[in-house]
XYZ file of C-alpha atoms in Angstrom:
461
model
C 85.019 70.933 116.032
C 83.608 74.148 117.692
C 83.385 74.066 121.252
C 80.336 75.005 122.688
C 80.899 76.219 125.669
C 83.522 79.162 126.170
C 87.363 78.649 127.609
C 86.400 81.090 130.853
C 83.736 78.805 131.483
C 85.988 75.756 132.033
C 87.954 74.720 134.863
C 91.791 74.579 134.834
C 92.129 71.182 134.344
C 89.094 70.559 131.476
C 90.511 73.640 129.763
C 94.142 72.099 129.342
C 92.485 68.741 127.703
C 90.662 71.017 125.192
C 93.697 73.916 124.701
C 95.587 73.195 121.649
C 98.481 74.812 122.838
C 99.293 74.686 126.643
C 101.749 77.358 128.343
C 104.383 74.894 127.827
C 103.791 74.404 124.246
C 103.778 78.315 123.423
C 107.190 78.805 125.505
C 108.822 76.095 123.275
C 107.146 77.879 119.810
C 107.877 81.317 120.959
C 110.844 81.768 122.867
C 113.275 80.092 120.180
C 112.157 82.447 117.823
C 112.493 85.262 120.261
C 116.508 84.177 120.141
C 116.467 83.343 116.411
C 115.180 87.218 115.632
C 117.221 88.573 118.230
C 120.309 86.927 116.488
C 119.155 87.592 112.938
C 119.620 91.482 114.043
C 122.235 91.456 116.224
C 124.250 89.959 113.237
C 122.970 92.747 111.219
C 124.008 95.441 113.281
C 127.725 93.982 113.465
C 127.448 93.385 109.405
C 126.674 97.196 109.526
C 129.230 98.073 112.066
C 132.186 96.118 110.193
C 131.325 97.140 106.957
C 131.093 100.827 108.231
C 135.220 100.340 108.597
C 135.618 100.431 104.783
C 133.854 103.951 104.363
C 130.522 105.770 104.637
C 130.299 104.756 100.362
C 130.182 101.352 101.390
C 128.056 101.090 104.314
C 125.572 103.233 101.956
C 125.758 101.055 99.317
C 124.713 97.985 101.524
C 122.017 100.069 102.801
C 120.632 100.724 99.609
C 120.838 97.155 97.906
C 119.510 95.439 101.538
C 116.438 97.833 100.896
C 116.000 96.003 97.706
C 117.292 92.409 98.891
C 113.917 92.832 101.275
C 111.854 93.181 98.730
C 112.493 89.750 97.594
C 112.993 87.892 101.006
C 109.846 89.528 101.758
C 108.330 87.702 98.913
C 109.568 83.994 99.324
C 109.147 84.278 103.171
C 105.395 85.312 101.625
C 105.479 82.174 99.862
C 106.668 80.438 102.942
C 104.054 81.953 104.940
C 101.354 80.372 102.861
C 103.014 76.896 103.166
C 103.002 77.205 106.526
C 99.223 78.712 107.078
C 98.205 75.463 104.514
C 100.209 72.995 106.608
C 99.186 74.274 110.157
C 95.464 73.992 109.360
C 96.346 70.123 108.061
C 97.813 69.330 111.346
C 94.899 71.260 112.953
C 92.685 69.128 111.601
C 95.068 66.325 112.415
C 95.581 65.240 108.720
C 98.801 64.258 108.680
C 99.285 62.728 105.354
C 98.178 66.598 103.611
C 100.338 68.437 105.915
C 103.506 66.168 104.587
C 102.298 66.806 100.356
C 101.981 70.652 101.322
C 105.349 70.870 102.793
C 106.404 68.620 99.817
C 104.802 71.447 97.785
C 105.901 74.670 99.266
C 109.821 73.831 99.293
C 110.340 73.036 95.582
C 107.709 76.053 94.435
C 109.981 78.197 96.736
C 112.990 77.187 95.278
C 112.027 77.329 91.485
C 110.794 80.452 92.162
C 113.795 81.738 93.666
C 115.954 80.753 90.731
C 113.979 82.090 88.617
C 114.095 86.080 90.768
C 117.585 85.265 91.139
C 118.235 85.153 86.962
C 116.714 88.402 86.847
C 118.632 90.007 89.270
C 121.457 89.029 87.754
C 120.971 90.234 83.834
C 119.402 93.465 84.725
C 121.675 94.327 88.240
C 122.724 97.550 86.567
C 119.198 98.726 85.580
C 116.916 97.505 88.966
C 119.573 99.684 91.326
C 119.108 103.001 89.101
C 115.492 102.311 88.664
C 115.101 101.915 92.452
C 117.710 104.313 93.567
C 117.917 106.733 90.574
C 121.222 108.553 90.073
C 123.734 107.898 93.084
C 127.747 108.459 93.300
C 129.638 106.396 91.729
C 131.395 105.130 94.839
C 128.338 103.831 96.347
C 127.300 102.596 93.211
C 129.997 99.726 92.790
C 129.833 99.036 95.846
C 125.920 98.131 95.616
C 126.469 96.675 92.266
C 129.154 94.126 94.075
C 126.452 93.612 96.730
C 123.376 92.727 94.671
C 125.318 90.108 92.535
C 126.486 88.007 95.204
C 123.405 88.502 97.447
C 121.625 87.562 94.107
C 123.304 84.071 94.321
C 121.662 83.185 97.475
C 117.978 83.438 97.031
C 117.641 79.768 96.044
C 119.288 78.498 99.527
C 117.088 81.238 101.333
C 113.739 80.120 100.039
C 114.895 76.676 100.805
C 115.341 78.111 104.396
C 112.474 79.786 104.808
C 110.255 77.350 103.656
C 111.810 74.642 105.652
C 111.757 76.848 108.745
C 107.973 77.416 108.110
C 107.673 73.975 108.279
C 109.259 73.317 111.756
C 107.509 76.041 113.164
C 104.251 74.700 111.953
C 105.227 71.498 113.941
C 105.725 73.918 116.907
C 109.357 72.753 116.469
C 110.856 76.258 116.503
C 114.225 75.237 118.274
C 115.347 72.998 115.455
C 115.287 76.602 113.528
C 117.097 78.590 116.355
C 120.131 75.766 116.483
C 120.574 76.214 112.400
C 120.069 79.865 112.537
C 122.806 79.772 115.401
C 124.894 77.831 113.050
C 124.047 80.403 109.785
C 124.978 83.372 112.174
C 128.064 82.118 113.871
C 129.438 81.112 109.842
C 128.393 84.546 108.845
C 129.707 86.664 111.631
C 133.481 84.538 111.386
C 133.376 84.888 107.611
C 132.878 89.160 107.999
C 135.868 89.086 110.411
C 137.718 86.992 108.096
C 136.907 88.592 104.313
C 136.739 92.480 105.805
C 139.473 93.268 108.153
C 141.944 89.902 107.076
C 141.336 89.438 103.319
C 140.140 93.303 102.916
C 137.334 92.300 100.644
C 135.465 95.273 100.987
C 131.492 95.146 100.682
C 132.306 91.670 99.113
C 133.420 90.510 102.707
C 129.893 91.100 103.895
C 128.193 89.924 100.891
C 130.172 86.380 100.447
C 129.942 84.866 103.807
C 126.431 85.808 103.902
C 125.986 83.560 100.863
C 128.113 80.494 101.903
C 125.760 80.750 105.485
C 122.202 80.896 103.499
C 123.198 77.562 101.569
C 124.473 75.894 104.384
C 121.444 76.599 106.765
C 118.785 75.880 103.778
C 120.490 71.801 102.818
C 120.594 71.235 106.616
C 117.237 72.143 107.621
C 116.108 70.185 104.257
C 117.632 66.990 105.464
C 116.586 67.317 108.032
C 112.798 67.734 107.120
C 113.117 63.907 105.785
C 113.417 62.047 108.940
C 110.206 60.411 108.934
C 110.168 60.695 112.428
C 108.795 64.282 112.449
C 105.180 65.484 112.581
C 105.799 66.282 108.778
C 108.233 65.320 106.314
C 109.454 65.326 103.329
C 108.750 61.766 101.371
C 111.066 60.238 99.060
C 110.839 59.250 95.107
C 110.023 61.841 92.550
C 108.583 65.020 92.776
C 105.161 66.099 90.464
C 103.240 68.770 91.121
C 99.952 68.488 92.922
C 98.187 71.947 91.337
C 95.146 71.172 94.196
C 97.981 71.587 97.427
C 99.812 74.299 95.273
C 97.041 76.485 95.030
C 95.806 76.730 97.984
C 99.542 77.480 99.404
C 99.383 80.286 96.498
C 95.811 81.254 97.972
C 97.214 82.503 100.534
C 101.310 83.274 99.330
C 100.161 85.053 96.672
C 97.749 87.952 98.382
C 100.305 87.776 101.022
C 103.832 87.760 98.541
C 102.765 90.869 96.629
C 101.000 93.082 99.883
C 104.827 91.922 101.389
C 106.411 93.034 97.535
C 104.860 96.267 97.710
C 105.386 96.954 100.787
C 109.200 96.502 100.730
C 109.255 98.163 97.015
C 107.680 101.268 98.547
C 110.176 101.056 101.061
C 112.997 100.730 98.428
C 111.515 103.938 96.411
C 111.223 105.842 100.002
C 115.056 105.094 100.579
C 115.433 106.419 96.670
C 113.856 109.982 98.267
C 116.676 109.655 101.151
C 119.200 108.693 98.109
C 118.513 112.278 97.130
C 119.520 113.877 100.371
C 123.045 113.055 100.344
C 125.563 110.217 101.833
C 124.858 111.694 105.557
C 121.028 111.086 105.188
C 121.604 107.440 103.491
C 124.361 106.132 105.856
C 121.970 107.438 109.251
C 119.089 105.498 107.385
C 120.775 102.613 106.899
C 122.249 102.505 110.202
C 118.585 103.634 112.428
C 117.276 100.725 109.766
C 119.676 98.310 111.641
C 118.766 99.221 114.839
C 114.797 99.843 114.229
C 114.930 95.690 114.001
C 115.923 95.724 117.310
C 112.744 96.871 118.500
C 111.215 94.798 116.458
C 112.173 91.356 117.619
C 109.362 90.647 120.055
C 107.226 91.634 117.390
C 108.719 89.500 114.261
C 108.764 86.323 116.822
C 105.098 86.966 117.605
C 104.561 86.817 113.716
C 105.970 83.955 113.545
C 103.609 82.365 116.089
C 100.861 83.967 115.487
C 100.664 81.723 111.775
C 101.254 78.787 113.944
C 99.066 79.040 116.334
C 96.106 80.364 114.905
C 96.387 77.980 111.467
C 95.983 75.040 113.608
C 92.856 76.498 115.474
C 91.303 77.174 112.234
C 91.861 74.171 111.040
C 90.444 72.870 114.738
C 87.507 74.650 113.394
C 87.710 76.097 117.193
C 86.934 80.005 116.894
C 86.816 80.262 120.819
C 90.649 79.282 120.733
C 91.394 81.826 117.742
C 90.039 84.353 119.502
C 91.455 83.460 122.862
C 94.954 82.683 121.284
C 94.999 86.204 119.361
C 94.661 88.086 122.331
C 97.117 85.965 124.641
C 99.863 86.632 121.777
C 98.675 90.200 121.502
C 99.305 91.044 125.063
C 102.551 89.621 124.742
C 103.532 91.237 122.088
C 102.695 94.872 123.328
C 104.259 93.827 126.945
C 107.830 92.416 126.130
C 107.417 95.498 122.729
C 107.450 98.104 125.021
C 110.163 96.701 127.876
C 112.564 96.093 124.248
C 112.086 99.547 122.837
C 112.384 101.153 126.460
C 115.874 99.866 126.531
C 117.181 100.718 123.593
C 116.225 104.399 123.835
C 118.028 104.226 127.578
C 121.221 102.989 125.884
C 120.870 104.895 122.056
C 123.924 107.288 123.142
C 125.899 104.250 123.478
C 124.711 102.156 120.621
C 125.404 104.711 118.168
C 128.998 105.164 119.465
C 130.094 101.704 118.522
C 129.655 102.611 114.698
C 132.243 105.026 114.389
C 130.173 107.322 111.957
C 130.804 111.335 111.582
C 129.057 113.446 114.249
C 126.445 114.688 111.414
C 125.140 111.262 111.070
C 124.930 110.149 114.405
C 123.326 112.786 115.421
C 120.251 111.888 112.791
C 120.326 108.442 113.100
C 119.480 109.230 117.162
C 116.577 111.341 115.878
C 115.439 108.484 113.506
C 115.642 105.532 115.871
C 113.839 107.415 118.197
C 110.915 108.257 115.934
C 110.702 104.522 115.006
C 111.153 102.619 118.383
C 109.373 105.482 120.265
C 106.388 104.980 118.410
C 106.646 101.269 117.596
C 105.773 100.821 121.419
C 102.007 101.828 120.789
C 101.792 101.020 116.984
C 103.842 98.223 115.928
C 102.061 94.877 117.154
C 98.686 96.225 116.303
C 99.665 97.299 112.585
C 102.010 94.275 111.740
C 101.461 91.140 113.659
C 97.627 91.233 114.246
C 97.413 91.174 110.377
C 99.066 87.889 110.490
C 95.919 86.491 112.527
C 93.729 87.297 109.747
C 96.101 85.778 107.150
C 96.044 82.540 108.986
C 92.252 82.855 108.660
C 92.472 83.099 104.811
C 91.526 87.024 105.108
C 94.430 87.910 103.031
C 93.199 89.961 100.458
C 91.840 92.490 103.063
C 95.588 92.914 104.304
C 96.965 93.118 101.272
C 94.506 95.746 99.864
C 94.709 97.889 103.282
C 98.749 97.148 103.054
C 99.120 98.649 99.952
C 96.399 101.650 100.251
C 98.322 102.890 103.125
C 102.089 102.430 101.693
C 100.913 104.052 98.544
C 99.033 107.111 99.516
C 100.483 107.669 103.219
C 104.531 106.295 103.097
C 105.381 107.222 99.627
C 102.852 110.168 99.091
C 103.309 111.824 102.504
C 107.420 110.672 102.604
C 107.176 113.262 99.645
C 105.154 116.388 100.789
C 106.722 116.382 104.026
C 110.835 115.108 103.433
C 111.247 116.757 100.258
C 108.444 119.974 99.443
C 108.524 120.556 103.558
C 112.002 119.674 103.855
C 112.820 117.375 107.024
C 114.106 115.142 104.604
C 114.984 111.866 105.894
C 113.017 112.621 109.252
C 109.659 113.737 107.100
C 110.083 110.145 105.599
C 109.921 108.568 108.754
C 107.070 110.286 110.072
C 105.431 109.336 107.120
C 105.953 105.942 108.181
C 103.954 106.484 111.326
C 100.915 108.051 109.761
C 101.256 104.543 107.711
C 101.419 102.562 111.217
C 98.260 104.475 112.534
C 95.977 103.852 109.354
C 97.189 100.216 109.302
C 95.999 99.553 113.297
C 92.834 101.581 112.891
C 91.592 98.932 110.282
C 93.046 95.762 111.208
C 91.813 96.606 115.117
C 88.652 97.145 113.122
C 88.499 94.249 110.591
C 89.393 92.012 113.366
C 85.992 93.351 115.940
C 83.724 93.020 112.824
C 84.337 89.372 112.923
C 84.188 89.150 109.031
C 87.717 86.783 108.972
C 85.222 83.849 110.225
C 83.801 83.629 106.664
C 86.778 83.103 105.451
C 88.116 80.313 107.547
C 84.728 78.244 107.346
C 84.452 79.448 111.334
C 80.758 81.697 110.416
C 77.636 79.457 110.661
């Protein structure tokens, strides 16, 4: 229902009967995905850092094919994200028995649709990296041909992930996800050690464990999702598919899964203009890319949350609480944003020693992390995680079309006039990327004071 009366209006005690989420509810939701992002790229950076022992060729090859490997998490964890908007309006609207047929739903779609990507990648490995990356040295190129393959071989178990990890948080359950992302990182990190500097795998080192970790963490959080004792779960007997739950999980993966695509695709053909500059300009990319995630953490937490939270006060049909819940995550997402970033820029000097790269590159990859995480202070929550209030208000297609204006005409078009015909090269592209930021927050801010996302969530009478 729609309260009447507005949450400043009630007292303390009145406005904790009504509040779907108390304080203690959003610390449990938010700060075990806080330490499950903060992981995820800390285990990144040392991927980057022990990989950079076997030579600049390899660390660029990883570089390049992780550009591309995002394109296609980006588009399960899409799919994922429209499970999870479907099933946090069910248990808004305290329907238990739809929330359980959605999540039912979402994790075999996920995972046919995975094996299906994963096929692809496979036959035409050869032709996607010198479509996306267009001539590079040979060097790099086996080593991102090695890459690809067995990262290839891991989709499946990461949609199964991410879609059962969409479920928990939906349930608000976000610590069950931080103990098997623990567990994924900790089998990840030991298997680098072991395949790189004992077995001296090469770029296979990184790319193997990386596989056995993804299949490990997706069965267990599966299982897990059938105790019956959870908010939702996972039923047994045979599986059909229920077109009526399916599509309205695509209604919302779908807008979502290609504004995510292109996005990461126009990333991918950006890193294809740095491909051009040399192994210098791809190595410092790939390495401010590792640390650029850093900054991010607050930020891809909040995302996380935001879909939770605001998909069960839709389907509360409560627009006070939407409102009052977007701005509560908002404000901590530009508070804790700006203490992260701060930090990192204090200790960047240091940071960047621990990779052992060549003076060249260290020096740009400074310049380049402090473009991004300078900037993603002001920018960042505004252009990526307040779009994830709308989609958990069904306004996805205005994201997506914004989303893809701006990466089409502003961080490909502009990546081009200013790295290459100016050429600052790698440092044009990334200034690019903030003229992208800027457009993005002027019209979500916007989108989001014009009040036209009530329509779309049945919250407009």
């Amino acid at each position: 229902m729609i309260y009447q009366k507005t949450l400043a209006g009630v007292g303390n005690k009145a406005m904790n009967e009504e509040m779907l989420f108390r304080k203690k509810d959003l610390q449990k939701l938010i700060v075990p995905l806080l330490f499950e992002q903060a992981l995820a790229i800390t285990v990144g950076m040392a991927d980057t850092m022990m990989i950079s022992s076997v030579g600049e060729a390899a660390v660029s090859g990883v570089s390049l094919v992780d550009m591309f490997n995002n394109l296609i998490i980006s588009v399960l964890a899409a799919l994922s994200t429209g499970g999870a908007v479907v099933t946090s309006q069910y248990i808004g609207a305290k329907n238990r028995e739809a929330a359980c047929r959605s999540a039912k739903q979402l994790i075999y779609t996920a995972c046919i649709f995975a094996v299906g990507i994963s096929m692809i990648v496979i036959l035409l490995r050869r032709s996607i990296l010198s479509l996306f990356f267009g001539k590079i040295e040979a060097d790099v190129m086996q080593n991102a041909l090695i890459y690809l393959v067995i990262s290839a071989f891991s989709f499946p178990f990461l949609a199964v992930y991410n879609a059962s990890a969409a479920l928990f948080r939906s349930m608000g359950n976000s610590a069950v996800t931080l103990k098997v992302s623990v567990l994924m990182n900790i089998i990840n990190i030991l298997g680098n050690a072991v395949c790189i500097y004992g077995l001296k795998m090469g770029v296979a080192g990184v790319a193997v464990p990386s596989l056995v970790s993804r299949a490990v963490a997706g069965m267990v959080l599966y299982f897990l999702l059938k105790n019956p004792k959870n908010m939702i779960y996972l039923s047994r007997g045979r599986f059909l598919f229920e077109w009526d739950v399916v599509k309205k999980i695509l209604f919302i993966g779908i807008p979502s899964g290609i504004e995510n695509g292109i996005f990461q695709l126009g990333r991918v053909l950006v890193v294809s203009i740095i491909a051009g500059f040399g192994t210098v300009q791809i190595a410092a990319n790939g390495v401010a890319n590792s640390l650029d995630g850093m900054g991010c953490i607050v930020g891809q937490a909040m995302n996380l949350a935001m879909i939770t939270v605001i998909g069960r006060c839709v389907g509360a049909q409560d627009e006070q609480q939407v409102r009052y819940y977007t701005k509560k995550l908002m404000g901590i997402t530009y508070l804790y944003t700006a203490i992260v970033n701060s930090l990192i820029l204090l200790a960047l000097p240091w940071i960047l020693s621990l990779y052992g790269l060549s003076e060249e590159t260290t020096q740009l990859s400074y310049i380049l992390v402090m473009i991004h995480n300078g900037m993603a202070i002001l920018l960042w929550p505004a252009s990526f995680v307040l779009p994830n209030m709308l989609r958990a208000c069904n306004d996805v297609k205005y994201t997506m079309v914004i989303a893809i204006f701006s990466m089409i005409t502003f961080r490909i078009g502009l990546s081009y006039v200013i790295g290459v015909y100016m050429g600052f090269m790698a440092i044009g592209v990334w200034i690019a990327m903030v003229i992208d930021w800027i457009f993005r927050v002027i019209c979500f801010v916007a989108r989001y004071f014009s009040g036209s996302w009530r329509k779309k969530c049945g919250l407009a009478v």
